[in-house]
Amino acid sequence: LQTRMQSLQPDPKAQYRTVYEALKKIVLTEGFWRPLRGINVTMLGAGPAHAMYFACYEKMKKSLSDTIQHGGNSHLANGIAGSVATLLHDAVMNPAEVVKQRMQMFNSPYKSVLACIRTVQKTEGFGAFYRSYTTQLTMNVPFQAIHFITYEFMQEQINPRREYNPRSHIVSGAIAGAVAAAATTPLDVCKTLLNTQENMALSSVNISGHLSGMMNAFKTVYQLGGISGYFRGVQARVIYQMPSTAIAWSVYEFFKYFLTKHKVEKRT
């Protein structure tokens, strides 16, 4: 839904005003499973990407917090750790995101994930999978910095003793995801344009060939939609991120608690 709603020059048959209208129209005209198209490639990359992501975050957070605040909870350390962890995460997830978004576009010519990978590789080269990588990082570094700082701040407010508390992790994760998603929507719209290379949108502003670079994407988005163009799909993005970050944090905190408890019991 987010990919479709961020389309800057959508086909007349793929114009939506609200998230509900988009979901209803896609299901009725293109089938029940259409909104989930390309999700298998995302799931494939999500495991190793998140493993590296949280491992790097936890290690850096502890090291930096000890340096900056001598064992205390430093918001600066949380932000830096989250930003660095993003470099590893996005190296795995960027190609998966390119394939997913291309498959989710209206009238997508790709029949399957493998067909999409082969066609993009053959027609645009390997670089196409990383064309939006710098934009992805430019978006995700502030996103993850805001996300981790907000999560740790919320934990300080509703779970000051930092115990394992599923409800506090879900609420903190959801709020952190919503705040970070809303703040970085303009960058996400640019990333979608770079990933999908919408022909109708690019030709309408006399761009031939492939659009590359964040600055070019920013200019093109403004030419096509003005200031409001930067906030296309903000509602869908926030709705998507809230459960996503809530689930990610609750699962992570559970395994962190489970493994730490098991380690302590083993020692005693």
Short mmCIF file of C-alpha atoms in Angstrom, two decimals:
data_model
loop_
_atom_site.label_atom_id
_atom_site.label_comp_id
_atom_site.label_asym_id
_atom_site.label_seq_id
_atom_site.Cartn_x
_atom_site.Cartn_y
_atom_site.Cartn_z
CA LEU A 1 0.00 0.00 0.00
CA GLN A 2 2.77 2.40 0.94
CA THR A 3 4.56 1.84 -2.41
CA ARG A 4 1.35 2.42 -4.39
CA MET A 5 0.34 5.52 -2.42
CA GLN A 6 3.81 7.04 -2.83
CA SER A 7 3.56 6.76 -6.63
CA LEU A 8 4.01 10.29 -7.98
CA GLN A 9 2.34 9.73 -11.38
CA PRO A 10 0.00 6.79 -10.76
CA ASP A 11 -2.08 5.07 -13.43
CA PRO A 12 -5.71 6.34 -13.30
CA LYS A 13 -6.72 2.85 -12.11
CA ALA A 14 -4.24 3.04 -9.23
CA GLN A 15 -5.19 6.35 -7.61
CA TYR A 16 -6.14 6.11 -3.93
CA ARG A 17 -7.19 8.71 -1.37
CA THR A 18 -6.95 6.67 1.83
CA VAL A 19 -5.24 3.50 3.08
CA TYR A 20 -8.61 1.72 3.42
CA GLU A 21 -9.66 2.68 -0.12
CA ALA A 22 -6.30 1.48 -1.48
CA LEU A 23 -6.53 -1.88 0.29
CA LYS A 24 -10.15 -2.43 -0.77
CA LYS A 25 -9.50 -1.48 -4.40
CA ILE A 26 -6.36 -3.63 -4.72
CA VAL A 27 -8.05 -6.70 -3.19
CA LEU A 28 -11.20 -6.35 -5.34
CA THR A 29 -9.45 -5.67 -8.65
CA GLU A 30 -6.14 -7.54 -8.30
CA GLY A 31 -6.84 -10.32 -5.81
CA PHE A 32 -6.63 -10.98 -2.07
CA TRP A 33 -2.89 -11.77 -2.04
CA ARG A 34 -1.77 -8.79 -4.15
CA PRO A 35 -0.92 -6.49 -1.18
CA LEU A 36 1.51 -9.18 0.06
CA ARG A 37 3.33 -9.59 -3.27
CA GLY A 38 7.11 -9.64 -2.87
CA ILE A 39 6.94 -10.18 0.88
CA ASN A 40 8.81 -13.52 0.58
CA VAL A 41 12.02 -11.77 -0.49
CA THR A 42 11.68 -9.35 2.44
CA MET A 43 11.25 -12.24 4.89
CA LEU A 44 14.30 -13.99 3.44
CA GLY A 45 16.54 -10.98 4.09
CA ALA A 46 14.95 -9.93 7.40
CA GLY A 47 16.44 -12.77 9.51
CA PRO A 48 20.16 -12.16 8.93
CA ALA A 49 19.64 -8.39 8.62
CA HIS A 50 17.95 -8.08 12.04
CA ALA A 51 20.43 -10.47 13.70
CA MET A 52 23.36 -8.22 12.66
CA TYR A 53 21.31 -5.13 13.46
CA PHE A 54 20.47 -5.91 17.10
CA ALA A 55 23.85 -7.54 17.84
CA CYS A 56 25.69 -4.45 16.60
CA TYR A 57 23.27 -2.10 18.43
CA GLU A 58 23.59 -3.88 21.79
CA LYS A 59 27.39 -4.06 21.66
CA MET A 60 27.87 -0.43 20.59
CA LYS A 61 25.23 0.91 22.99
CA LYS A 62 27.03 -0.64 25.99
CA SER A 63 30.50 0.45 24.87
CA LEU A 64 29.47 4.04 24.07
CA SER A 65 27.27 4.43 27.18
CA ASP A 66 30.22 3.39 29.37
CA THR A 67 32.43 5.94 27.63
CA ILE A 68 29.95 8.83 27.51
CA GLN A 69 28.01 8.35 30.75
CA HIS A 70 29.99 5.74 32.72
CA GLY A 71 27.47 2.90 32.61
CA GLY A 72 24.38 5.12 32.44
CA ASN A 73 21.82 5.26 29.63
CA SER A 74 23.11 7.83 27.14
CA HIS A 75 20.64 8.95 24.44
CA LEU A 76 23.59 10.01 22.29
CA ALA A 77 25.06 6.50 22.57
CA ASN A 78 21.68 4.96 21.67
CA GLY A 79 21.39 7.17 18.58
CA ILE A 80 24.95 6.47 17.36
CA ALA A 81 24.63 2.71 17.98
CA GLY A 82 21.33 2.57 16.08
CA SER A 83 22.82 4.53 13.18
CA VAL A 84 25.88 2.26 12.82
CA ALA A 85 23.74 -0.90 13.07
CA THR A 86 21.71 0.45 10.14
CA LEU A 87 24.74 0.23 7.81
CA LEU A 88 24.81 -3.57 8.18
CA HIS A 89 21.04 -3.98 8.11
CA ASP A 90 20.55 -1.96 4.91
CA ALA A 91 23.36 -3.71 3.04
CA VAL A 92 21.21 -6.86 3.20
CA MET A 93 17.74 -5.31 2.97
CA ASN A 94 18.24 -2.75 0.16
CA PRO A 95 18.21 -5.29 -2.73
CA ALA A 96 15.21 -7.06 -1.14
CA GLU A 97 13.35 -3.74 -0.91
CA VAL A 98 14.05 -2.94 -4.58
CA VAL A 99 12.58 -6.30 -5.68
CA LYS A 100 9.58 -6.00 -3.33
CA GLN A 101 8.67 -2.48 -4.46
CA ARG A 102 8.99 -3.31 -8.16
CA MET A 103 6.68 -6.28 -7.71
CA GLN A 104 4.13 -4.19 -5.82
CA MET A 105 3.80 -1.44 -8.43
CA PHE A 106 0.55 -1.31 -10.45
CA ASN A 107 0.77 -3.51 -13.59
CA SER A 108 4.17 -4.82 -12.50
CA PRO A 109 5.73 -6.77 -15.40
CA TYR A 110 7.49 -9.23 -13.09
CA LYS A 111 5.90 -12.65 -12.58
CA SER A 112 8.07 -13.77 -9.66
CA VAL A 113 10.93 -12.70 -7.38
CA LEU A 114 13.51 -14.60 -9.47
CA ALA A 115 12.13 -13.15 -12.71
CA CYS A 116 12.39 -9.66 -11.23
CA ILE A 117 16.01 -10.20 -10.07
CA ARG A 118 17.04 -11.64 -13.47
CA THR A 119 15.35 -8.86 -15.48
CA VAL A 120 16.71 -6.01 -13.36
CA GLN A 121 20.22 -7.55 -13.41
CA LYS A 122 20.09 -8.02 -17.19
CA THR A 123 18.57 -4.64 -18.15
CA GLU A 124 19.96 -2.29 -15.48
CA GLY A 125 22.94 -4.13 -13.99
CA PHE A 126 23.82 -5.08 -10.40
CA GLY A 127 24.02 -1.40 -9.41
CA ALA A 128 20.23 -1.11 -9.73
CA PHE A 129 19.84 -3.08 -6.49
CA TYR A 130 21.90 -0.44 -4.67
CA ARG A 131 20.83 2.69 -6.57
CA SER A 132 18.85 3.88 -3.55
CA TYR A 133 21.37 2.62 -0.93
CA THR A 134 22.78 6.06 -0.09
CA THR A 135 19.24 7.46 0.05
CA GLN A 136 18.19 4.46 2.16
CA LEU A 137 21.02 5.20 4.59
CA THR A 138 20.27 8.93 4.54
CA MET A 139 16.70 8.00 5.47
CA ASN A 140 17.37 5.12 7.86
CA VAL A 141 20.21 6.68 9.84
CA PRO A 142 17.96 9.52 11.13
CA PHE A 143 15.02 7.08 11.30
CA GLN A 144 16.94 4.63 13.50
CA ALA A 145 18.50 7.40 15.58
CA ILE A 146 15.01 8.83 16.32
CA HIS A 147 13.60 5.30 16.71
CA PHE A 148 16.16 4.10 19.29
CA ILE A 149 16.27 7.38 21.22
CA THR A 150 12.43 7.45 21.42
CA TYR A 151 12.27 3.77 22.46
CA GLU A 152 14.87 4.17 25.21
CA PHE A 153 13.21 7.43 26.35
CA MET A 154 9.79 5.73 26.54
CA GLN A 155 11.32 2.85 28.50
CA GLU A 156 12.71 5.36 31.01
CA GLN A 157 9.20 6.80 31.43
CA ILE A 158 7.06 3.64 31.66
CA ASN A 159 9.60 0.98 32.65
CA PRO A 160 12.28 2.84 34.67
CA ARG A 161 13.59 -0.35 36.31
CA ARG A 162 14.20 -1.79 32.81
CA GLU A 163 12.65 -5.14 33.66
CA TYR A 164 11.17 -7.51 31.09
CA ASN A 165 7.67 -6.09 30.64
CA PRO A 166 5.97 -7.09 27.34
CA ARG A 167 3.36 -4.30 27.49
CA SER A 168 5.97 -1.57 27.97
CA HIS A 169 8.08 -2.94 25.10
CA ILE A 170 5.09 -3.05 22.73
CA VAL A 171 3.91 0.49 23.62
CA SER A 172 7.44 1.96 23.48
CA GLY A 173 8.17 0.18 20.19
CA ALA A 174 4.94 1.36 18.57
CA ILE A 175 5.42 5.00 19.63
CA ALA A 176 9.09 4.96 18.56
CA GLY A 177 8.13 3.56 15.14
CA ALA A 178 5.34 6.10 14.62
CA VAL A 179 7.50 9.13 15.53
CA ALA A 180 10.45 7.99 13.40
CA ALA A 181 8.20 7.05 10.44
CA ALA A 182 6.40 10.39 10.34
CA ALA A 183 9.65 12.37 10.62
CA THR A 184 11.37 10.56 7.74
CA THR A 185 8.49 10.23 5.23
CA PRO A 186 10.00 12.77 2.76
CA LEU A 187 13.13 10.63 2.46
CA ASP A 188 11.02 7.50 2.01
CA VAL A 189 9.12 9.05 -0.91
CA CYS A 190 12.47 9.80 -2.61
CA LYS A 191 13.65 6.24 -1.97
CA THR A 192 10.48 4.80 -3.53
CA LEU A 193 11.00 6.93 -6.65
CA LEU A 194 14.63 5.74 -6.96
CA ASN A 195 13.66 2.10 -6.41
CA THR A 196 10.75 2.00 -8.84
CA GLN A 197 12.02 4.44 -11.51
CA GLU A 198 8.42 5.29 -12.50
CA ASN A 199 8.46 5.92 -16.25
CA MET A 200 5.33 8.10 -16.28
CA ALA A 201 6.65 10.30 -13.48
CA LEU A 202 10.14 10.71 -14.95
CA SER A 203 8.99 11.36 -18.53
CA SER A 204 6.55 14.05 -17.33
CA VAL A 205 9.52 16.12 -16.08
CA ASN A 206 11.64 15.30 -19.15
CA ILE A 207 14.00 12.84 -17.45
CA SER A 208 15.28 10.14 -19.78
CA GLY A 209 17.21 7.10 -18.56
CA HIS A 210 17.51 6.29 -14.87
CA LEU A 211 17.15 8.72 -11.98
CA SER A 212 19.97 8.46 -9.45
CA GLY A 213 21.07 10.34 -6.36
CA MET A 214 19.12 11.71 -3.44
CA MET A 215 19.36 15.37 -4.51
CA ASN A 216 17.95 14.54 -7.96
CA ALA A 217 15.15 12.55 -6.32
CA PHE A 218 14.33 15.47 -3.98
CA LYS A 219 14.13 17.91 -6.90
CA THR A 220 11.99 15.53 -8.96
CA VAL A 221 9.54 14.91 -6.11
CA TYR A 222 9.13 18.68 -5.65
CA GLN A 223 8.60 19.19 -9.41
CA LEU A 224 5.92 16.50 -9.44
CA GLY A 225 4.05 17.14 -6.21
CA GLY A 226 5.34 20.24 -4.41
CA ILE A 227 5.73 20.18 -0.61
CA SER A 228 2.76 17.83 -0.16
CA GLY A 229 4.51 15.35 -2.49
CA TYR A 230 7.08 14.69 0.25
CA PHE A 231 4.35 13.44 2.58
CA ARG A 232 2.55 11.08 0.23
CA GLY A 233 1.74 7.83 2.02
CA VAL A 234 2.61 9.18 5.51
CA GLN A 235 -0.50 7.55 7.00
CA ALA A 236 0.29 4.17 5.43
CA ARG A 237 3.92 4.46 6.56
CA VAL A 238 3.00 5.17 10.19
CA ILE A 239 0.36 2.40 10.23
CA TYR A 240 2.93 -0.03 8.79
CA GLN A 241 5.78 0.95 11.14
CA MET A 242 3.86 0.92 14.45
CA PRO A 243 3.11 -2.83 14.59
CA SER A 244 6.42 -3.60 12.87
CA THR A 245 8.57 -1.88 15.51
CA ALA A 246 6.29 -3.02 18.36
CA ILE A 247 6.70 -6.67 17.31
CA ALA A 248 10.46 -6.30 16.65
CA TRP A 249 11.14 -4.83 20.11
CA SER A 250 8.87 -7.24 22.01
CA VAL A 251 10.49 -10.27 20.30
CA TYR A 252 13.99 -8.86 20.81
CA GLU A 253 13.37 -8.04 24.50
CA PHE A 254 11.88 -11.52 25.09
CA PHE A 255 14.91 -13.32 23.67
CA LYS A 256 17.28 -10.95 25.46
CA TYR A 257 15.49 -11.72 28.76
CA PHE A 258 15.29 -15.46 28.02
CA LEU A 259 18.98 -15.80 27.06
CA THR A 260 20.20 -13.58 29.93
CA LYS A 261 18.11 -15.53 32.47
CA HIS A 262 19.35 -18.85 31.05
CA LYS A 263 22.97 -17.60 31.26
CA VAL A 264 22.56 -16.50 34.91
CA GLU A 265 20.91 -19.83 35.86
CA LYS A 266 23.73 -21.74 34.18
CA ARG A 267 26.35 -19.81 36.17
CA THR A 268 24.59 -20.37 39.53
#
